[in-house]
Coordinates of N, CA and C in Angstrom, one line a residue:
M322 N 0.9 -1.2 0.0 CA 0.0 0.0 0.0 C 0.9 1.2 0.0
S323 N 0.6 2.2 -0.9 CA 1.3 3.4 -1.0 C 0.4 4.6 -0.8
Y324 N 0.9 5.8 -0.6 CA 0.1 7.0 -0.4 C 0.3 7.9 -1.6
F325 N -0.8 8.5 -2.0 CA -0.8 9.4 -3.2 C -1.5 10.7 -2.8
A326 N -0.8 11.8 -3.0 CA -1.4 13.1 -2.7 C -2.1 13.7 -3.9
A327 N -3.4 13.9 -3.8 CA -4.2 14.6 -4.8 C -4.4 16.0 -4.4
I328 N -3.7 16.9 -5.1 CA -3.8 18.3 -4.9 C -5.0 18.8 -5.8
L329 N -6.0 19.3 -5.2 CA -7.2 19.8 -5.9 C -7.3 21.3 -5.9
L330 N -6.8 21.9 -7.0 CA -6.7 23.4 -7.0 C -8.0 23.9 -7.6
M331 N -8.5 25.0 -7.0 CA -9.8 25.6 -7.3 C -9.7 26.2 -8.7
E332 N -10.7 25.8 -9.6 CA -10.8 26.3 -10.9 C -12.1 27.1 -11.1
K333 N -13.1 26.7 -10.5 CA -14.4 27.3 -10.6 C -15.1 27.6 -9.3
P334 N -14.6 28.6 -8.5 CA -15.1 28.8 -7.2 C -16.6 29.0 -7.1
E335 N -17.2 29.5 -8.2 CA -18.6 29.7 -8.2 C -19.4 28.4 -8.1
L336 N -18.8 27.3 -8.5 CA -19.5 26.0 -8.4 C -19.1 25.2 -7.2
N337 N -18.2 25.7 -6.4 CA -17.7 24.9 -5.2 C -18.8 24.5 -4.3
A338 N -19.7 25.4 -3.9 CA -20.8 25.1 -3.0 C -21.8 24.1 -3.6
T339 N -22.0 24.2 -4.9 CA -23.0 23.4 -5.6 C -22.6 21.9 -5.5
Y340 N -21.3 21.6 -5.6 CA -20.9 20.2 -5.6 C -20.2 19.7 -4.3
R341 N -20.2 20.6 -3.3 CA -19.5 20.3 -2.0 C -20.1 19.0 -1.3
A342 N -21.4 18.9 -1.2 CA -22.0 17.7 -0.6 C -21.7 16.4 -1.3
E343 N -21.7 16.5 -2.6 CA -21.3 15.3 -3.4 C -19.8 14.9 -3.2
H344 N -19.0 15.9 -3.1 CA -17.6 15.7 -2.9 C -17.3 15.1 -1.5
L345 N -18.0 15.6 -0.5 CA -17.8 15.1 0.8 C -18.4 13.7 1.0
E346 N -19.5 13.4 0.3 CA -20.1 12.0 0.3 C -19.1 11.0 -0.3
F347 N -18.5 11.4 -1.4 CA -17.6 10.6 -2.2 C -16.4 10.3 -1.2
L348 N -15.9 11.3 -0.5 CA -14.7 11.0 0.3 C -15.1 10.2 1.5
E349 N -16.3 10.4 2.1 CA -16.8 9.5 3.2 C -16.9 8.1 2.8
K350 N -17.4 7.8 1.6 CA -17.5 6.5 1.1 C -16.1 5.8 1.0
L351 N -15.1 6.5 0.5 CA -13.8 6.0 0.4 C -13.1 5.8 1.7
E352 N -13.4 6.7 2.6 CA -12.9 6.6 4.0 C -13.4 5.3 4.6
G353 N -14.6 5.0 4.4 CA -15.3 3.8 4.9 C -14.6 2.5 4.5
V354 N -14.0 2.5 3.3 CA -13.3 1.3 2.8 C -11.8 1.4 2.9
G355 N -11.3 2.4 3.7 CA -9.9 2.5 4.0 C -9.0 3.0 2.9
K356 N -9.6 3.8 2.0 CA -8.8 4.4 0.8 C -8.3 5.8 1.1
I357 N -8.7 6.4 2.2 CA -8.3 7.8 2.5 C -7.5 7.8 3.7
F358 N -6.3 8.4 3.6 CA -5.4 8.6 4.8 C -5.7 9.9 5.5
A359 N -5.9 11.0 4.7 CA -6.1 12.3 5.3 C -6.8 13.2 4.2
K360 N -7.4 14.3 4.6 CA -8.1 15.2 3.7 C -8.3 16.5 4.3
G361 N -8.5 17.5 3.5 CA -8.9 18.8 4.1 C -8.6 19.9 3.1
P362 N -9.3 21.1 3.3 CA -9.2 22.2 2.5 C -7.9 23.0 2.8
F363 N -7.4 23.8 1.8 CA -6.4 24.8 2.1 C -7.0 26.0 2.7
T364 N -6.4 26.5 3.8 CA -7.1 27.6 4.5 C -7.1 28.9 3.7
D365 N -6.4 29.0 2.6 CA -6.4 30.2 1.8 C -7.5 30.1 0.7
G366 N -8.3 29.0 0.6 CA -9.3 28.9 -0.4 C -8.8 28.4 -1.7
A367 N -7.6 28.1 -1.8 CA -7.0 27.7 -3.1 C -7.4 26.3 -3.6
G368 N -8.1 25.5 -2.7 CA -8.5 24.2 -3.0 C -8.3 23.3 -1.8
G369 N -7.8 22.0 -2.0 CA -7.6 21.1 -0.9 C -6.7 20.0 -1.3
L370 N -6.5 19.1 -0.3 CA -5.6 17.9 -0.5 C -6.3 16.7 0.0
V371 N -6.2 15.6 -0.7 CA -6.7 14.3 -0.3 C -5.5 13.4 -0.4
I372 N -5.2 12.6 0.6 CA -4.1 11.6 0.6 C -4.8 10.2 0.4
Y373 N -4.7 9.6 -0.7 CA -5.3 8.3 -1.0 C -4.3 7.2 -0.6
K374 N -4.9 6.1 -0.2 CA -4.1 4.8 0.0 C -4.5 3.9 -1.1
A375 N -3.5 3.5 -1.9 CA -3.8 2.6 -3.0 C -2.5 1.8 -3.3
D376 N -2.8 0.7 -4.1 CA -1.7 -0.2 -4.5 C -0.8 0.3 -5.6
S377 N -1.3 1.3 -6.4 CA -0.6 1.8 -7.5 C -1.1 3.2 -7.9
L378 N -0.3 3.9 -8.7 CA -0.6 5.3 -9.1 C -1.9 5.1 -10.0
E379 N -2.0 4.1 -10.8 CA -3.2 3.9 -11.6 C -4.5 3.8 -10.8
E380 N -4.4 3.0 -9.7 CA -5.6 2.9 -8.8 C -5.9 4.2 -8.2
A381 N -4.9 4.9 -7.7 CA -5.1 6.2 -7.0 C -5.8 7.2 -8.1
K382 N -5.3 7.1 -9.3 CA -5.8 8.0 -10.3 C -7.3 7.7 -10.6
Q383 N -7.6 6.4 -10.7 CA -9.0 6.0 -10.9 C -9.9 6.5 -9.8
L384 N -9.4 6.4 -8.5 CA -10.2 6.9 -7.4 C -10.4 8.4 -7.5
A385 N -9.3 9.1 -7.6 CA -9.3 10.6 -7.6 C -10.1 11.2 -8.7
E386 N -10.1 10.5 -9.9 CA -10.9 11.0 -11.0 C -12.4 10.8 -10.9
Q387 N -12.8 10.1 -9.9 CA -14.2 9.9 -9.6 C -14.8 11.0 -8.7
D388 N -13.9 11.8 -8.2 CA -14.4 12.9 -7.3 C -15.3 13.9 -8.1
P389 N -16.5 14.2 -7.6 CA -17.4 15.1 -8.3 C -16.7 16.4 -8.6
Y390 N -15.9 16.9 -7.7 CA -15.2 18.2 -8.0 C -14.3 18.1 -9.3
V391 N -13.7 16.9 -9.5 CA -12.9 16.7 -10.7 C -13.8 16.5 -11.9
I392 N -14.8 15.7 -11.8 CA -15.7 15.4 -12.9 C -16.3 16.7 -13.4
K393 N -16.8 17.5 -12.5 CA -17.5 18.7 -12.9 C -16.6 19.9 -13.2
G394 N -15.2 19.7 -13.1 CA -14.3 20.8 -13.4 C -14.2 21.9 -12.4
V395 N -14.7 21.6 -11.2 CA -14.6 22.6 -10.1 C -13.2 22.8 -9.7
R396 N -12.5 21.7 -9.7 CA -11.1 21.7 -9.2 C -10.2 20.8 -10.2
S397 N -9.0 21.3 -10.4 CA -8.1 20.5 -11.2 C -7.3 19.5 -10.3
L398 N -7.0 18.4 -10.9 CA -6.3 17.3 -10.1 C -4.9 17.2 -10.5
H399 N -4.0 17.2 -9.5 CA -2.6 17.0 -9.6 C -2.2 15.9 -8.6
L400 N -1.9 14.7 -9.2 CA -1.7 13.5 -8.4 C -0.2 13.1 -8.4
H401 N 0.3 12.8 -7.2 CA 1.7 12.5 -7.0 C 1.8 11.4 -5.9
E402 N 2.7 10.4 -6.1 CA 3.0 9.4 -5.1 C 3.7 10.2 -4.0
W403 N 3.3 9.9 -2.7 CA 3.9 10.6 -1.6 C 4.7 9.6 -0.8
G404 N 6.0 9.9 -0.7 CA 6.9 9.1 0.1 C 6.9 9.6 1.6
M405 N 5.8 9.2 2.2 CA 5.6 9.7 3.6 C 6.7 9.2 4.5
V406 N 7.2 10.1 5.3 CA 8.2 9.7 6.3 C 7.5 10.0 7.7
Q407 N 7.5 8.9 8.5 CA 6.9 9.1 9.8 C 8.0 9.5 10.8
V408 N 7.6 10.5 11.6 CA 8.6 11.0 12.6 C 8.1 10.6 14.0

């Protein structure tokens, strides 16, 4: 299992509230099956971050691309494998 950082940068702030509930439901569902390590908005309003747990970049991409924010173009997706170092 690896970690993947999905940086979701705001593209259409006027649509953010419209799709927020769908986005949060999507994340809750994935949390329930152990696919989310962490999530949250950037405090400056620029978007947010989701850390997915997946076996491959391809799996993480498939998960992240199902986010309603990504599907509706509200946020752009930038996905990177994260080499988490625990301290």
